[in-house]
Short mmCIF file of C-alpha atoms in Angstrom, two decimals:
data_model
loop_
_atom_site.label_atom_id
_atom_site.label_comp_id
_atom_site.label_asym_id
_atom_site.label_seq_id
_atom_site.Cartn_x
_atom_site.Cartn_y
_atom_site.Cartn_z
CA THR F 432 104.71 87.94 119.13
CA GLU F 433 102.59 90.76 120.60
CA ILE F 434 104.89 91.65 123.51
CA ASP F 435 106.69 94.60 121.93
CA TRP F 436 103.59 95.93 120.16
CA LYS F 437 101.64 95.97 123.44
CA ALA F 438 104.56 97.68 125.17
CA TYR F 439 104.70 100.33 122.43
CA MET F 440 100.98 100.95 122.79
CA GLN F 441 101.27 101.26 126.58
CA GLU F 442 104.13 103.75 126.17
CA VAL F 443 102.26 106.04 123.77
CA GLU F 444 98.99 105.65 125.68
CA GLY F 445 100.51 107.68 128.50
CA PHE F 446 101.23 110.49 126.05
CA ALA F 447 97.70 110.21 124.65
CA ASN F 448 96.41 110.67 128.20
CA GLY F 449 98.40 113.87 128.63
CA THR F 450 101.65 112.68 130.25
CA LEU F 451 104.55 114.87 129.06
CA ASP F 452 107.17 113.72 131.56
CA TYR F 453 109.19 111.26 129.51
CA THR F 454 110.30 109.34 132.59
CA GLN F 455 106.66 108.41 133.27
CA LEU F 456 106.07 106.80 129.86
CA LYS F 457 106.57 103.06 130.18
CA GLY F 458 105.19 99.65 129.20
CA ASP F 459 105.46 96.00 130.22
CA THR F 460 109.01 95.75 128.82
CA GLY F 461 110.25 98.81 130.72
CA PRO F 462 110.52 102.58 130.25
CA LEU F 463 110.25 104.33 126.89
CA VAL F 464 113.79 104.62 125.50
CA TYR F 465 113.16 106.02 122.00
CA PRO F 466 113.13 109.68 120.86
CA ALA F 467 109.94 111.66 120.31
CA GLY F 468 109.41 110.77 116.64
CA PHE F 469 108.64 107.22 117.76
CA VAL F 470 105.89 108.53 120.05
CA TYR F 471 104.12 110.49 117.30
CA ILE F 472 104.29 107.72 114.68
CA PHE F 473 103.13 104.97 117.02
CA LEU F 474 100.49 107.26 118.49
CA GLY F 475 99.06 107.43 114.97
CA LEU F 476 99.11 103.62 114.85
CA TYR F 477 97.55 103.56 118.32
CA TYR F 478 94.49 105.46 117.11
CA ALA F 479 94.40 103.74 113.69
CA THR F 480 94.21 100.31 115.33
CA GLY F 481 91.55 101.12 117.93
CA ARG F 482 93.98 101.96 120.75
CA GLY F 483 96.30 99.15 119.68
CA VAL F 484 93.67 96.41 119.91
CA ASN F 485 93.32 95.63 116.18
CA ILE F 486 96.65 93.89 115.72
CA ARG F 487 95.60 92.36 112.39
CA LEU F 488 95.18 95.86 110.93
CA ALA F 489 98.59 96.81 112.33
CA GLN F 490 100.08 93.80 110.54
CA TYR F 491 98.50 94.90 107.26
CA LEU F 492 99.95 98.38 107.75
CA PHE F 493 103.39 96.92 108.41
CA ALA F 494 103.05 94.67 105.36
CA GLY F 495 102.48 97.84 103.34
CA LEU F 496 105.54 99.37 105.03
CA TYR F 497 107.54 96.29 104.04
CA LEU F 498 106.57 96.70 100.39
CA LEU F 499 107.36 100.42 100.49
CA ASN F 500 110.73 99.66 102.06
CA LEU F 501 111.52 97.19 99.28
CA LEU F 502 110.52 99.75 96.65
CA LEU F 503 112.87 102.33 98.16
CA VAL F 504 115.71 99.82 98.41
CA PHE F 505 115.22 98.61 94.83
CA ARG F 506 115.28 102.19 93.61
CA ILE F 507 118.64 102.68 95.32
CA TYR F 508 120.04 99.51 93.79
CA CYS F 509 118.79 100.46 90.34
CA ARG F 510 120.76 103.70 90.61
CA THR F 511 123.99 101.85 91.47
CA SER F 512 123.80 98.94 88.97
CA LYS F 513 126.12 96.79 91.07
CA VAL F 514 124.03 93.87 92.29
CA PRO F 515 122.93 91.08 89.89
CA PRO F 516 119.12 90.77 89.64
CA TYR F 517 118.91 87.24 91.05
CA VAL F 518 120.18 88.50 94.42
CA PHE F 519 116.92 90.42 94.89
CA PHE F 520 115.16 87.07 95.30
CA PHE F 521 117.07 86.52 98.54
CA MET F 522 116.22 90.02 99.67
CA CYS F 523 112.48 89.53 99.04
CA CYS F 524 111.72 85.91 99.74
CA ALA F 525 114.50 84.16 101.60
CA SER F 526 114.55 85.91 104.99
CA TYR F 527 112.11 84.63 107.56
CA ARG F 528 113.67 86.87 110.20
CA ILE F 529 113.04 90.09 108.23
CA HIS F 530 109.43 89.13 107.53
CA SER F 531 108.99 88.43 111.24
CA ILE F 532 110.50 91.78 112.25
CA PHE F 533 108.12 93.66 109.97
CA VAL F 534 104.82 91.79 110.06
CA LEU F 535 104.88 89.47 113.08
CA ARG F 536 106.62 91.56 115.72
CA LEU F 537 105.77 95.09 114.47
CA PHE F 538 109.05 96.57 115.72
CA ASN F 539 109.98 100.23 115.32
CA ASP F 540 113.29 99.32 113.64
CA PRO F 541 111.75 98.84 110.16
CA VAL F 542 109.90 102.16 110.50
CA ALA F 543 113.20 103.94 111.11
CA MET F 544 114.93 102.11 108.27
CA ALA F 545 112.16 102.84 105.74
CA ILE F 546 112.46 106.56 106.50
CA LEU F 547 116.24 106.27 106.23
CA PHE F 548 116.03 104.68 102.78
CA LEU F 549 113.68 107.46 101.70
CA ALA F 550 116.34 109.94 102.84
CA VAL F 551 119.01 108.07 100.87
CA ASN F 552 116.84 108.29 97.75
CA LEU F 553 116.65 112.05 98.28
CA PHE F 554 120.44 112.25 98.60
CA LEU F 555 120.76 110.46 95.27
CA GLU F 556 118.44 113.06 93.77
CA GLU F 557 120.68 115.87 95.11
CA ARG F 558 117.93 116.99 97.49
CA TRP F 559 120.23 117.27 100.47
CA SER F 560 118.10 119.52 102.66
CA TRP F 561 115.02 117.29 102.38
CA GLY F 562 117.25 114.23 102.82
CA CYS F 563 118.71 115.65 106.05
CA LEU F 564 115.19 116.35 107.31
CA LEU F 565 114.12 112.75 106.68
CA PHE F 566 117.38 111.44 108.11
CA SER F 567 116.72 113.32 111.34
CA LEU F 568 113.14 112.00 111.39
CA ALA F 569 114.51 108.45 111.14
CA VAL F 570 116.86 109.16 114.07
CA SER F 571 113.87 110.35 116.07
CA VAL F 572 112.28 106.91 115.66
CA LYS F 573 115.35 104.92 116.69
CA MET F 574 118.93 105.95 117.35
CA ASN F 575 120.57 103.18 115.34
CA ILE F 576 120.25 105.52 112.34
CA LEU F 577 123.13 107.47 113.88
CA LEU F 578 125.41 104.70 112.58
CA PHE F 579 124.94 106.30 109.14
CA ALA F 580 125.78 109.76 110.54
CA PRO F 581 129.61 109.65 110.11
CA GLY F 582 129.17 108.78 106.44
CA LEU F 583 126.55 111.49 105.97
CA LEU F 584 128.79 114.09 107.63
CA PHE F 585 131.64 113.11 105.29
CA LEU F 586 129.34 113.45 102.26
CA LEU F 587 128.08 116.85 103.40
CA LEU F 588 131.64 118.10 103.87
CA GLN F 589 132.63 116.69 100.49
CA ARG F 590 129.63 118.28 98.80
CA PHE F 591 129.35 121.63 100.60
CA GLY F 592 132.46 122.23 102.70
CA LEU F 593 132.36 123.15 106.39
CA LEU F 594 130.33 126.35 106.15
CA GLY F 595 128.00 124.89 103.54
CA CYS F 596 127.12 121.82 105.58
CA ILE F 597 126.27 123.76 108.76
CA PRO F 598 122.73 124.65 107.51
CA LYS F 599 122.12 120.96 106.73
CA LEU F 600 123.23 119.97 110.23
CA CYS F 601 120.98 122.69 111.66
CA ILE F 602 118.03 121.11 109.84
CA CYS F 603 118.80 117.80 111.57
CA ALA F 604 119.14 119.44 114.99
CA LEU F 605 116.11 121.70 114.63
CA LEU F 606 113.77 118.81 113.85
CA GLN F 607 114.94 116.99 116.98
CA VAL F 608 114.18 120.08 119.06
CA VAL F 609 110.75 120.58 117.48
CA LEU F 610 109.72 116.95 117.94
CA GLY F 611 110.97 116.82 121.51
CA LEU F 612 109.74 120.28 122.54
CA PRO F 613 106.60 119.17 124.48
CA PHE F 614 108.76 116.86 126.59
CA LEU F 615 111.73 119.24 126.83
CA LEU F 616 109.49 121.94 128.31
CA VAL F 617 108.31 119.62 131.10
CA ASN F 618 111.40 117.55 131.98
CA PRO F 619 114.34 118.25 129.63
CA LEU F 620 116.88 116.12 131.50
CA GLY F 621 114.46 113.22 131.74
CA TYR F 622 113.72 113.35 128.01
CA LEU F 623 117.39 113.50 127.01
CA ALA F 624 118.42 110.79 129.45
CA ARG F 625 115.71 108.37 128.31
CA SER F 626 115.55 108.98 124.56
CA PHE F 627 119.29 109.37 123.89
CA ASP F 628 120.75 106.97 126.45
CA LEU F 629 124.03 105.84 124.88
CA GLY F 630 125.16 103.95 127.96
CA ARG F 631 122.19 101.59 128.27
CA GLN F 632 123.10 98.05 129.30
CA PHE F 633 121.82 95.11 127.23
CA LEU F 634 120.78 91.70 128.50
CA PHE F 635 123.23 88.91 127.69
CA LYS F 636 120.45 86.41 126.94
CA TRP F 637 119.30 88.42 123.90
CA THR F 638 122.68 89.04 122.28
CA VAL F 639 123.20 87.59 118.82
CA ASN F 640 126.80 88.63 118.23
CA TRP F 641 128.64 88.16 121.57
CA ARG F 642 127.29 84.82 122.83
CA PHE F 643 130.79 83.28 122.80
CA LEU F 644 131.99 85.71 125.50
CA PRO F 645 131.53 85.19 129.26
CA GLU F 646 128.69 87.36 130.56
CA GLU F 647 131.00 89.34 132.85
CA VAL F 648 133.10 90.35 129.84
CA PHE F 649 129.99 91.23 127.83
CA GLN F 650 128.83 93.60 130.58
CA ASN F 651 132.29 95.05 131.29
CA ARG F 652 132.66 98.79 130.59
CA ALA F 653 136.23 98.25 129.40
CA PHE F 654 134.94 95.93 126.68
CA HIS F 655 132.41 98.58 125.61
CA ALA F 656 135.19 101.19 125.49
CA ALA F 657 137.33 98.88 123.35
CA LEU F 658 134.46 98.45 120.88
CA LEU F 659 134.02 102.23 120.71
CA VAL F 660 137.74 102.71 120.00
CA ALA F 661 137.59 100.02 117.30
CA HIS F 662 134.55 101.71 115.76
CA LEU F 663 136.19 105.14 115.69
CA ALA F 664 139.42 103.67 114.33
CA GLY F 665 137.52 101.87 111.56
CA LEU F 666 135.67 105.04 110.60
CA GLY F 667 138.91 106.99 110.54
CA LEU F 668 140.68 104.46 108.34
CA PHE F 669 137.80 104.22 105.89
CA ALA F 670 137.43 108.00 105.77
CA LEU F 671 141.13 108.45 105.02
CA HIS F 672 141.71 105.55 102.66
CA ARG F 673 138.37 104.44 101.19
CA TRP F 674 135.98 107.39 101.28
CA HIS F 675 138.37 110.22 100.45
CA SER F 676 138.58 110.38 96.65
CA SER F 677 141.15 113.14 96.23
CA LYS F 678 144.93 113.04 96.50
CA GLU F 679 144.73 116.24 98.53
CA ASN F 680 144.80 116.29 102.33
CA ILE F 681 141.47 115.25 103.82
CA LEU F 682 141.32 118.60 105.64
CA THR F 683 140.59 120.23 102.28
CA LEU F 684 137.03 118.93 102.78
CA LEU F 685 136.59 121.83 105.21
CA LYS F 686 137.03 124.33 102.38
CA ASP F 687 134.31 125.59 100.11
CA PRO F 688 134.20 123.23 97.08
CA ALA F 689 134.69 126.21 94.74
CA GLN F 690 137.95 127.11 96.49
CA ARG F 691 139.51 123.68 96.35
CA LYS F 692 142.34 123.10 93.92
CA PRO F 693 141.28 121.68 91.60
CA ALA F 694 137.65 122.62 92.15
CA SER F 695 135.30 119.72 92.78
CA PRO F 696 132.16 119.32 90.68
CA PRO F 697 128.90 118.42 92.42
CA LEU F 698 128.92 114.99 94.00
CA THR F 699 126.72 113.02 91.61
CA VAL F 700 128.33 109.58 91.64
CA ASN F 701 125.63 107.38 93.14
CA ASN F 702 127.98 104.57 94.09
CA ILE F 703 130.16 106.90 96.15
CA ILE F 704 127.16 108.09 98.15
CA ILE F 705 125.84 104.58 98.76
CA PHE F 706 129.24 103.07 99.53
CA ILE F 707 130.04 105.72 102.15
CA LEU F 708 126.62 105.52 103.86
CA PHE F 709 126.32 101.73 103.84
CA SER F 710 129.92 101.08 104.93
CA SER F 711 129.56 103.65 107.74
CA ASN F 712 126.53 101.77 109.05
CA PHE F 713 128.20 98.37 108.62
CA LEU F 714 131.23 99.42 110.67
CA GLY F 715 128.86 100.42 113.45
CA VAL F 716 127.02 97.10 113.31
CA CYS F 717 130.32 95.17 113.46
CA CYS F 718 131.37 97.08 116.59
CA SER F 719 127.96 97.06 118.27
CA ARG F 720 127.88 96.28 122.00
CA SER F 721 125.01 93.91 121.34
CA LEU F 722 122.81 92.92 118.43
CA HIS F 723 119.28 91.76 119.16
CA TYR F 724 117.19 89.82 116.66
CA GLN F 725 115.21 92.83 115.46
CA PHE F 726 118.49 94.66 114.74
CA TYR F 727 119.00 92.47 111.66
CA VAL F 728 116.94 94.96 109.68
CA TRP F 729 119.59 97.62 110.43
CA TYR F 730 121.79 96.25 107.68
CA PHE F 731 120.05 93.36 105.93
CA HIS F 732 119.05 95.38 102.87
CA THR F 733 122.56 96.87 102.55
CA LEU F 734 124.41 93.56 102.55
CA PRO F 735 124.01 92.79 98.80
CA TYR F 736 125.56 96.13 97.89
CA LEU F 737 128.43 95.67 100.35
CA LEU F 738 129.12 92.23 98.89
CA TRP F 739 128.81 93.16 95.21
CA CYS F 740 130.25 96.69 95.19
CA THR F 741 133.69 95.20 94.55
CA PRO F 742 134.75 93.78 91.16
CA THR F 743 133.39 90.25 90.85
CA THR F 744 134.19 87.43 88.44
CA LYS F 745 131.51 84.91 87.54
CA LEU F 746 133.11 82.28 89.78
CA ALA F 747 133.12 84.65 92.77
CA HIS F 748 129.35 85.04 92.93
CA MET F 749 128.78 81.79 94.81
CA PRO F 750 130.93 82.67 97.89
CA LYS F 751 129.00 85.93 98.23
CA VAL F 752 125.66 84.12 98.08
CA LEU F 753 127.05 81.65 100.64
CA LEU F 754 127.97 84.53 102.95
CA LEU F 755 124.41 85.86 102.73
CA GLY F 756 123.13 82.39 103.59
CA VAL F 757 125.41 81.95 106.60
CA ILE F 758 124.49 85.39 107.95
CA GLU F 759 120.81 84.52 107.55
CA LEU F 760 121.37 81.22 109.38
CA CYS F 761 123.11 83.02 112.25
CA TRP F 762 120.20 85.42 112.67
CA ASN F 763 117.69 82.57 112.57
CA THR F 764 119.44 80.56 115.29
CA TYR F 765 117.42 81.07 118.47
CA PRO F 766 118.71 81.30 121.06
CA SER F 767 122.10 82.27 119.70
CA THR F 768 124.99 79.92 120.34
CA VAL F 769 128.75 80.16 120.54
CA CYS F 770 128.98 78.81 116.99
CA SER F 771 126.33 81.12 115.53
CA SER F 772 127.83 84.26 117.06
CA LEU F 773 131.36 83.30 116.00
CA ALA F 774 130.15 82.55 112.48
CA LEU F 775 128.45 85.95 112.34
CA HIS F 776 131.70 87.71 113.30
CA ILE F 777 133.64 85.70 110.73
CA CYS F 778 131.17 86.73 108.01
CA HIS F 779 131.39 90.37 109.09
CA GLY F 780 135.17 90.14 109.06
CA LEU F 781 135.22 88.70 105.54
CA ILE F 782 132.96 91.50 104.30
CA LEU F 783 135.21 94.11 105.93
CA LEU F 784 138.28 92.57 104.32
CA GLN F 785 136.57 92.65 100.94
CA LEU F 786 135.56 96.27 101.40
CA TRP F 787 139.10 97.21 102.38
CA TYR F 788 141.08 95.26 99.78
CA GLY F 789 138.46 95.10 97.03
CA THR F 790 137.69 98.79 96.88
CA ALA F 791 139.78 101.89 96.42
CA PRO F 792 138.93 105.57 96.48
CA THR F 793 137.13 106.45 93.27
CA PRO F 794 138.80 109.54 91.83
CA VAL F 795 136.33 112.32 91.19
CA SER F 796 137.05 113.81 87.81
CA HIS F 797 138.01 117.48 87.96
CA THR F 798 138.29 117.93 84.22
CA THR F 799 134.60 117.88 83.39
CA PRO F 800 133.60 121.39 82.34
CA PRO F 801 130.61 123.01 84.05
CA SER F 802 127.34 122.20 82.36
CA ARG F 803 123.72 123.27 82.64
CA LYS F 804 122.94 119.95 84.24
CA HIS F 805 125.51 120.50 86.96
CA THR F 806 124.27 124.03 87.54
CA ALA F 807 120.67 122.85 87.83
CA MET F 808 121.63 120.08 90.21
CA SER F 809 123.62 122.46 92.38
CA LYS F 810 120.60 124.73 92.71
CA LYS F 811 118.41 121.77 93.53
CA ALA F 812 120.87 120.64 96.24
CA GLN F 813 120.34 123.87 98.13
#
């Protein structure tokens, strides 16, 4: 269980010793393939744990991170009021794999996700600039956070229009430049190629979701291109038919909100924000080229919302709990099998069908007169 932790410590040890060429930072599992935010955060853990030796202390720190992550997730769910309370038991106590990812294996994935959920909380508070800053910080720890990016871009356009969202995007880009600057000054191409390598090949033996395919198909570039097309198509369909809440053309999102007809009030509907962000990420997970066991944390805490955001009768609760159980079983099957990977895709497909047929664009009321509350929130959003 110490393999990845030791590799992380070896990777940041090179930076601690003065190495600024990103291509020279490596560990037992291979070269460093994460952006610069990962280096700074795990460098702090490197020194806090006696150069990575005190693994027990690291586990205590990650246990604290786990509790903080749960607090942030619960706060999001309290704002949406969609998920029945008993489901939180499964989120807290019924996932061996999630506990292992946090406390046993000490992966960087939960660090990135905790920062992401903090950013989501800021979005719900209408603190968009701070939220974008934290979102970019999460990306700098691990790139899977980019799966939320299409949804965030849609929300920024909906909230601010094209010109208004440019400063928010600049915040995201500027933080990446600042964090990566020491490495960019020494070997810019090496840093960009290693930390933002979108074409990296994955090993077939670790895949959780594509075990039923022959290995030559799994590694085929045409298969990867097909998944990318499916991902983009899914995002486009959801943006047009599930995220867009106005009867106007979607291109009206490019206009300033004050110039739209009718004018849009500030985006304050919590469920719209969460639905767009979580469904954007889920589409990316469904179309991922490969899912490894630690990737479960990418969407585990969003699954209850995705399952219960649609209208539910009392009799329909049990199938949703069953879906959570089957997904958990698939992620706990090691090594993955043809049956477990097929079952995972079936569960993902059922959730997608529910999101498509069980939800509809929520009309944003344009009749609400301006109020002091709206004015205050608009100022806060800047």
